[in-house]
Amino acid sequence: MSMQSSYRFSFGPWNISEGADPFGPEVRPAYPHEGKYALYKAMGFDGVQFHDDDVVPDLAKLTTAQALQKAGEVGRMLNNQGLVPEFVAPRLWFAEQTIDGGYTSNSAADRAYAWDRTRVCVDIARAIGSKAIVLWLAREGSYIREAKDAKLAYERLLELVDNILTYDHQIEIWIEPKPNEPTDLAYVPTAGHAIALAYASQAPKRVKALIESAHAILAGLDPSDEMAFCLAHDKLGSVHLNDQNGLKYDQDKNFGAVNLRAAFNQVLVLEDNGYGKNGEFVGLDVKAFRTQRGSPVTQHLKSSRELFLLLVEKVHTYDRKLVQQLRDARDYEALELYTLRHLLAAN
Ligand code: GLO
Ligand code: MG
């Protein structure tokens, strides 16, 4: 029996049931938003990831006071259910004002909208008892490179980070890098960009990254190395584990579904570096198959969690002495065969 680490898992309500793609009708009705929270515990999840308008539906129609009252109610509901609000992310990519980005838009009015919305998001995070906001910089990039001044855009992003840190002296900012989609070229495409912003900011300790497996793959990088980079700087706020079959649209496949070995290496780097010991969650960002029947559709979340735990077992039984010997001997041929045999349970 191995030493079973006690990981806590999380995901966002957008991972349940949604069945839309740009090429056809929705394949199933949305599962009622309010009913989703009751599903978490039974599936082995303790953390909820939010967008600001997941916490407060119709956010745009409410005053800040009304929004914060609703957030307080949601915080109490989560507490009663034993759920932890892991983070809140401003959903900036749906608004009219953010067609060409918010923080990096060429329009001062759009930038002002983005800042107002971000402040409300921080307030919502505090009202539900969440210690972090996540910045997935969806439309902060360009469709054609000549459209924006990239240097100015990066200066604006640093100014944004500093403004948030000054606005609230406790909140953490976790930047979720992604190289493309919905833009052609996104600003802050990698962990390196996110961590550079952290160090350049006024409070580097409160700025971290959230690494999503698929986003690293889309950047041509190895997800476990992106995680390792953040861990080396004590800046891995969270993860979005999933998988991605090469350079195509963002797929959010089940963790380990495409590349089991790469998934093993992600679990290895997390486990070996004590990820989770300071309250970090193992977050998932996985989509249900369009073809899946039923309501609510949740099996993909259970499958990804199970895969993660099976790989934790594989990490525990990975023969470290042998790995060290083979590293010392620089016999990577043997190390590779051992690793693959181990994954296939053929040793
Ligand atoms: C999209 C992102 C997105 C974020 C979420 C939280 O590619 O992965 O799902 O993770 O909006 O910020
Ligand atoms: Mg994500």
Short mmCIF file of C-alpha atoms in Angstrom, two decimals, residues 50-333:
data_model
loop_
_atom_site.label_atom_id
_atom_site.label_comp_id
_atom_site.label_asym_id
_atom_site.label_seq_id
_atom_site.Cartn_x
_atom_site.Cartn_y
_atom_site.Cartn_z
CA PHE A 50 -15.96 30.45 -10.46
CA HIS A 51 -16.34 33.16 -13.00
CA ASP A 52 -17.71 36.34 -11.46
CA ASP A 53 -21.07 35.75 -13.15
CA ASP A 54 -21.17 32.12 -12.04
CA VAL A 55 -21.28 33.51 -8.50
CA VAL A 56 -23.66 36.32 -9.43
CA PRO A 57 -25.77 35.49 -12.50
CA ASP A 58 -26.86 38.60 -14.42
CA LEU A 59 -24.01 40.50 -12.84
CA ALA A 60 -24.19 43.23 -15.48
CA LYS A 61 -27.76 44.11 -14.45
CA LEU A 62 -27.01 44.53 -10.75
CA THR A 63 -25.49 47.25 -8.62
CA THR A 64 -22.26 46.38 -6.82
CA ALA A 65 -24.14 46.26 -3.50
CA GLN A 66 -26.69 43.79 -4.92
CA ALA A 67 -23.90 41.71 -6.44
CA LEU A 68 -22.05 41.51 -3.14
CA GLN A 69 -25.19 40.55 -1.28
CA LYS A 70 -25.72 37.67 -3.68
CA ALA A 71 -22.04 36.70 -3.36
CA GLY A 72 -22.43 36.59 0.42
CA GLU A 73 -25.40 34.22 0.03
CA VAL A 74 -23.41 31.96 -2.30
CA GLY A 75 -20.51 31.98 0.17
CA ARG A 76 -22.84 30.80 2.95
CA MET A 77 -24.42 28.14 0.73
CA LEU A 78 -20.93 26.78 -0.12
CA ASN A 79 -19.96 26.80 3.49
CA ASN A 80 -23.07 24.81 4.43
CA GLN A 81 -22.22 22.24 1.78
CA GLY A 82 -18.59 22.01 2.90
CA LEU A 83 -17.33 23.45 -0.39
CA VAL A 84 -14.42 25.85 -0.82
CA PRO A 85 -14.54 28.66 -3.41
CA GLU A 86 -11.10 28.25 -4.95
CA PHE A 87 -11.02 31.37 -7.12
CA VAL A 88 -13.15 33.83 -9.07
CA ALA A 89 -12.25 34.91 -12.61
CA PRO A 90 -13.63 38.02 -14.34
CA ARG A 91 -15.47 36.76 -17.44
CA LEU A 92 -14.34 39.60 -19.64
CA TRP A 93 -14.70 37.95 -23.00
CA PHE A 94 -18.49 38.04 -23.36
CA ALA A 95 -19.14 41.76 -23.11
CA GLU A 96 -19.69 44.14 -25.99
CA GLN A 97 -16.90 46.30 -24.57
CA THR A 98 -14.33 43.51 -24.88
CA ILE A 99 -14.73 42.48 -28.52
CA ASP A 100 -11.09 43.49 -29.02
CA GLY A 101 -9.93 42.82 -25.48
CA GLY A 102 -10.42 44.82 -22.31
CA TYR A 103 -7.16 45.64 -20.53
CA THR A 104 -5.30 45.92 -23.83
CA SER A 105 -8.07 47.40 -25.95
CA ASN A 106 -7.18 50.49 -27.93
CA SER A 107 -10.32 52.13 -26.56
CA ALA A 108 -10.01 53.94 -23.21
CA ALA A 109 -13.71 53.31 -22.51
CA ASP A 110 -13.26 49.56 -22.98
CA ARG A 111 -10.23 49.57 -20.69
CA ALA A 112 -12.23 51.43 -18.06
CA TYR A 113 -15.00 48.82 -18.33
CA ALA A 114 -12.46 46.02 -17.88
CA TRP A 115 -11.02 47.65 -14.79
CA ASP A 116 -14.46 48.26 -13.23
CA ARG A 117 -15.45 44.66 -13.85
CA THR A 118 -12.18 43.42 -12.37
CA ARG A 119 -12.66 45.43 -9.19
CA VAL A 120 -16.15 43.96 -8.79
CA CYS A 121 -14.66 40.51 -9.35
CA VAL A 122 -12.13 41.07 -6.55
CA ASP A 123 -14.96 42.23 -4.27
CA ILE A 124 -16.99 39.14 -5.16
CA ALA A 125 -14.01 36.91 -4.45
CA ARG A 126 -13.62 38.46 -1.02
CA ALA A 127 -17.36 38.26 -0.34
CA ILE A 128 -17.50 34.51 -0.97
CA GLY A 129 -14.27 33.89 0.93
CA SER A 130 -11.99 33.16 -2.01
CA LYS A 131 -8.35 34.15 -1.69
CA ALA A 132 -7.57 34.50 -5.39
CA ILE A 133 -8.77 35.79 -8.69
CA VAL A 134 -7.72 34.11 -11.93
CA LEU A 135 -6.86 36.13 -15.00
CA TRP A 136 -7.35 34.10 -18.14
CA LEU A 137 -6.55 36.87 -20.62
CA ALA A 138 -8.94 35.57 -23.25
CA ARG A 139 -9.10 38.47 -25.71
CA GLU A 140 -5.96 40.27 -24.62
CA GLY A 141 -4.06 39.68 -27.81
CA SER A 142 -4.58 40.42 -31.46
CA TYR A 143 -6.25 39.02 -34.54
CA ILE A 144 -3.62 40.73 -36.65
CA ARG A 145 -0.37 41.78 -35.03
CA GLU A 146 -0.46 45.30 -36.42
CA ALA A 147 -3.73 45.96 -34.56
CA LYS A 148 -2.11 46.74 -31.20
CA ASP A 149 1.12 48.06 -29.79
CA ALA A 150 2.37 44.94 -28.00
CA LYS A 151 4.86 46.76 -25.78
CA LEU A 152 2.14 49.10 -24.59
CA ALA A 153 -0.16 46.11 -24.07
CA TYR A 154 2.37 44.43 -21.79
CA GLU A 155 2.85 47.69 -19.88
CA ARG A 156 -0.91 47.90 -19.46
CA LEU A 157 -1.07 44.35 -18.15
CA LEU A 158 1.60 45.09 -15.54
CA GLU A 159 -0.28 48.24 -14.56
CA LEU A 160 -3.43 46.12 -14.19
CA VAL A 161 -1.66 43.65 -11.91
CA ASP A 162 -0.32 46.50 -9.78
CA ASN A 163 -3.72 48.17 -9.64
CA ILE A 164 -5.35 44.97 -8.38
CA LEU A 165 -2.62 44.49 -5.76
CA THR A 166 -3.13 48.04 -4.56
CA TYR A 167 -6.91 47.83 -4.67
CA ASP A 168 -6.92 44.83 -2.32
CA HIS A 169 -4.02 44.06 -0.03
CA GLN A 170 -4.80 40.39 0.43
CA ILE A 171 -6.06 39.05 -2.85
CA GLU A 172 -3.77 36.81 -4.90
CA ILE A 173 -3.70 36.97 -8.68
CA TRP A 174 -3.21 33.71 -10.57
CA ILE A 175 -2.52 34.27 -14.24
CA GLU A 176 -3.65 31.44 -16.56
CA PRO A 177 -1.44 31.60 -19.67
CA LYS A 178 -2.75 30.48 -23.06
CA PRO A 179 -1.10 31.19 -26.41
CA ASN A 180 -4.15 31.52 -28.67
CA GLU A 181 -7.93 31.10 -29.02
CA PRO A 182 -10.01 33.17 -29.11
CA THR A 183 -7.27 35.51 -30.37
CA ASP A 184 -4.69 34.55 -32.97
CA LEU A 185 -1.77 35.66 -30.78
CA ALA A 186 -2.38 36.12 -27.09
CA TYR A 187 -0.32 38.17 -24.68
CA VAL A 188 1.10 36.16 -21.75
CA PRO A 189 1.22 32.83 -23.63
CA THR A 190 3.43 30.90 -21.19
CA ALA A 191 4.29 30.44 -17.52
CA GLY A 192 7.46 32.45 -18.11
CA HIS A 193 5.45 35.49 -19.16
CA ALA A 194 3.14 35.17 -16.16
CA ILE A 195 5.97 34.78 -13.67
CA ALA A 196 7.86 37.71 -15.19
CA LEU A 197 4.79 39.86 -14.56
CA ALA A 198 4.72 38.58 -10.98
CA TYR A 199 8.31 39.62 -10.30
CA ALA A 200 7.88 42.99 -12.00
CA SER A 201 4.82 43.74 -9.86
CA GLN A 202 4.57 45.58 -6.55
CA ALA A 203 3.81 42.44 -4.53
CA PRO A 204 5.46 39.46 -6.26
CA LYS A 205 4.41 37.01 -3.52
CA ARG A 206 0.74 37.54 -4.37
CA VAL A 207 1.08 36.91 -8.10
CA LYS A 208 1.24 33.30 -9.31
CA ALA A 209 0.24 31.19 -12.28
CA LEU A 210 -2.44 28.63 -13.00
CA ILE A 211 -1.09 26.11 -15.50
CA GLU A 212 -3.52 24.32 -17.81
CA SER A 213 -2.14 21.20 -19.51
CA ALA A 214 -3.84 21.93 -22.84
CA HIS A 215 -2.63 25.52 -22.93
CA ALA A 216 1.00 24.42 -22.48
CA ILE A 217 0.60 21.89 -25.27
CA LEU A 218 -0.89 24.58 -27.55
CA ALA A 219 2.25 26.64 -26.85
CA GLY A 220 4.39 23.67 -27.90
CA LEU A 221 5.57 23.17 -24.32
CA ASP A 222 5.48 20.32 -21.86
CA PRO A 223 2.85 20.89 -19.15
CA SER A 224 4.97 19.29 -16.42
CA ASP A 225 7.87 21.63 -17.19
CA GLU A 226 5.55 24.65 -17.09
CA MET A 227 4.36 23.46 -13.67
CA ALA A 228 7.94 22.81 -12.53
CA PHE A 229 8.95 26.34 -13.53
CA CYS A 230 6.21 27.80 -11.34
CA LEU A 231 6.98 25.41 -8.48
CA ALA A 232 10.65 26.41 -8.60
CA HIS A 233 9.51 29.98 -7.95
CA ASP A 234 6.89 28.97 -5.39
CA LYS A 235 4.28 30.32 -7.75
CA LEU A 236 1.97 27.50 -8.75
CA GLY A 237 -1.39 28.83 -7.56
CA SER A 238 -3.43 26.12 -9.25
CA VAL A 239 -3.65 23.80 -12.23
CA HIS A 240 -6.19 22.99 -14.90
CA LEU A 241 -5.48 19.39 -15.71
CA ASN A 242 -6.81 18.11 -19.01
CA ASP A 243 -5.38 16.93 -22.34
CA GLN A 244 -5.04 18.12 -25.90
CA ASN A 245 -4.47 16.19 -29.12
CA GLY A 246 -1.88 18.41 -30.80
CA LEU A 247 -2.20 21.86 -32.26
CA LYS A 248 -5.90 22.28 -32.91
CA TYR A 249 -8.82 24.02 -31.26
CA ASP A 250 -8.72 23.98 -27.46
CA GLN A 251 -10.07 20.53 -26.66
CA ASP A 252 -10.13 20.18 -22.87
CA LYS A 253 -10.02 16.38 -23.12
CA ASN A 254 -9.91 14.13 -20.08
CA PHE A 255 -6.67 14.24 -18.15
CA GLY A 256 -4.34 11.58 -19.55
CA ALA A 257 -6.66 10.72 -22.44
CA VAL A 258 -4.17 11.63 -25.17
CA ASN A 259 -0.78 11.26 -23.56
CA LEU A 260 -0.65 9.12 -20.47
CA ARG A 261 3.09 9.52 -20.10
CA ALA A 262 2.84 13.32 -20.13
CA ALA A 263 0.04 13.06 -17.56
CA PHE A 264 2.26 10.83 -15.40
CA ASN A 265 4.99 13.45 -15.55
CA GLN A 266 2.55 16.14 -14.42
CA VAL A 267 1.44 14.08 -11.43
CA LEU A 268 5.10 13.29 -10.70
CA VAL A 269 6.13 16.94 -10.58
CA LEU A 270 3.13 17.88 -8.42
CA GLU A 271 3.57 14.96 -6.01
CA ASP A 272 7.35 15.33 -5.68
CA ASN A 273 7.08 19.01 -4.88
CA GLY A 274 4.39 18.77 -2.25
CA TYR A 275 1.73 20.43 -4.37
CA GLY A 276 -1.48 20.58 -2.35
CA LYS A 277 0.21 20.76 1.04
CA ASN A 278 -0.51 24.48 1.34
CA GLY A 279 -4.14 24.08 0.36
CA GLU A 280 -3.68 24.09 -3.42
CA PHE A 281 -6.39 22.25 -5.35
CA VAL A 282 -6.02 19.78 -8.17
CA GLY A 283 -8.22 21.65 -10.61
CA LEU A 284 -9.72 20.14 -13.74
CA ASP A 285 -10.88 21.98 -16.86
CA VAL A 286 -12.48 19.24 -18.97
CA LYS A 287 -15.34 19.24 -21.48
CA ALA A 288 -18.01 16.62 -21.88
CA PHE A 289 -18.19 14.89 -25.26
CA ARG A 290 -20.81 16.35 -27.55
CA THR A 291 -22.05 12.79 -28.05
CA GLN A 292 -22.57 12.01 -24.37
CA ARG A 293 -26.16 11.38 -23.28
CA GLY A 294 -27.87 12.10 -19.99
CA SER A 295 -28.30 14.99 -17.64
CA PRO A 296 -26.26 16.18 -15.87
CA VAL A 297 -23.23 14.97 -17.83
CA THR A 298 -20.40 14.58 -15.33
CA GLN A 299 -18.62 11.31 -16.11
CA HIS A 300 -15.64 13.14 -17.67
CA LEU A 301 -14.95 14.84 -14.32
CA LYS A 302 -15.04 11.54 -12.48
CA SER A 303 -12.84 9.89 -15.12
CA SER A 304 -10.19 12.62 -14.98
CA ARG A 305 -10.11 12.52 -11.20
CA GLU A 306 -9.78 8.74 -11.23
CA LEU A 307 -6.97 8.92 -13.79
CA PHE A 308 -5.13 11.41 -11.61
CA LEU A 309 -5.40 9.14 -8.56
CA LEU A 310 -4.31 6.09 -10.55
CA LEU A 311 -1.26 8.04 -11.67
CA VAL A 312 -0.52 9.05 -8.06
CA GLU A 313 -0.23 5.31 -7.37
CA LYS A 314 2.12 4.99 -10.33
CA VAL A 315 4.22 7.82 -8.93
CA HIS A 316 4.39 6.14 -5.52
CA THR A 317 5.56 2.84 -7.00
CA TYR A 318 8.03 4.40 -9.46
CA ASP A 319 11.39 2.93 -8.45
CA ARG A 320 13.35 6.04 -7.51
CA LYS A 321 16.55 4.14 -6.76
CA LEU A 322 16.54 2.64 -10.18
CA VAL A 323 15.68 6.00 -11.76
CA GLN A 324 18.64 7.56 -9.95
CA GLN A 325 20.99 4.79 -11.04
CA LEU A 326 19.90 5.16 -14.63
CA ARG A 327 20.24 8.94 -14.46
CA ASP A 328 23.73 8.58 -12.98
CA ALA A 329 24.68 6.13 -15.70
CA ARG A 330 23.03 8.41 -18.26
CA ASP A 331 21.26 5.33 -19.60
CA TYR A 332 18.14 7.09 -20.84
CA GLU A 333 17.34 4.19 -23.16
#
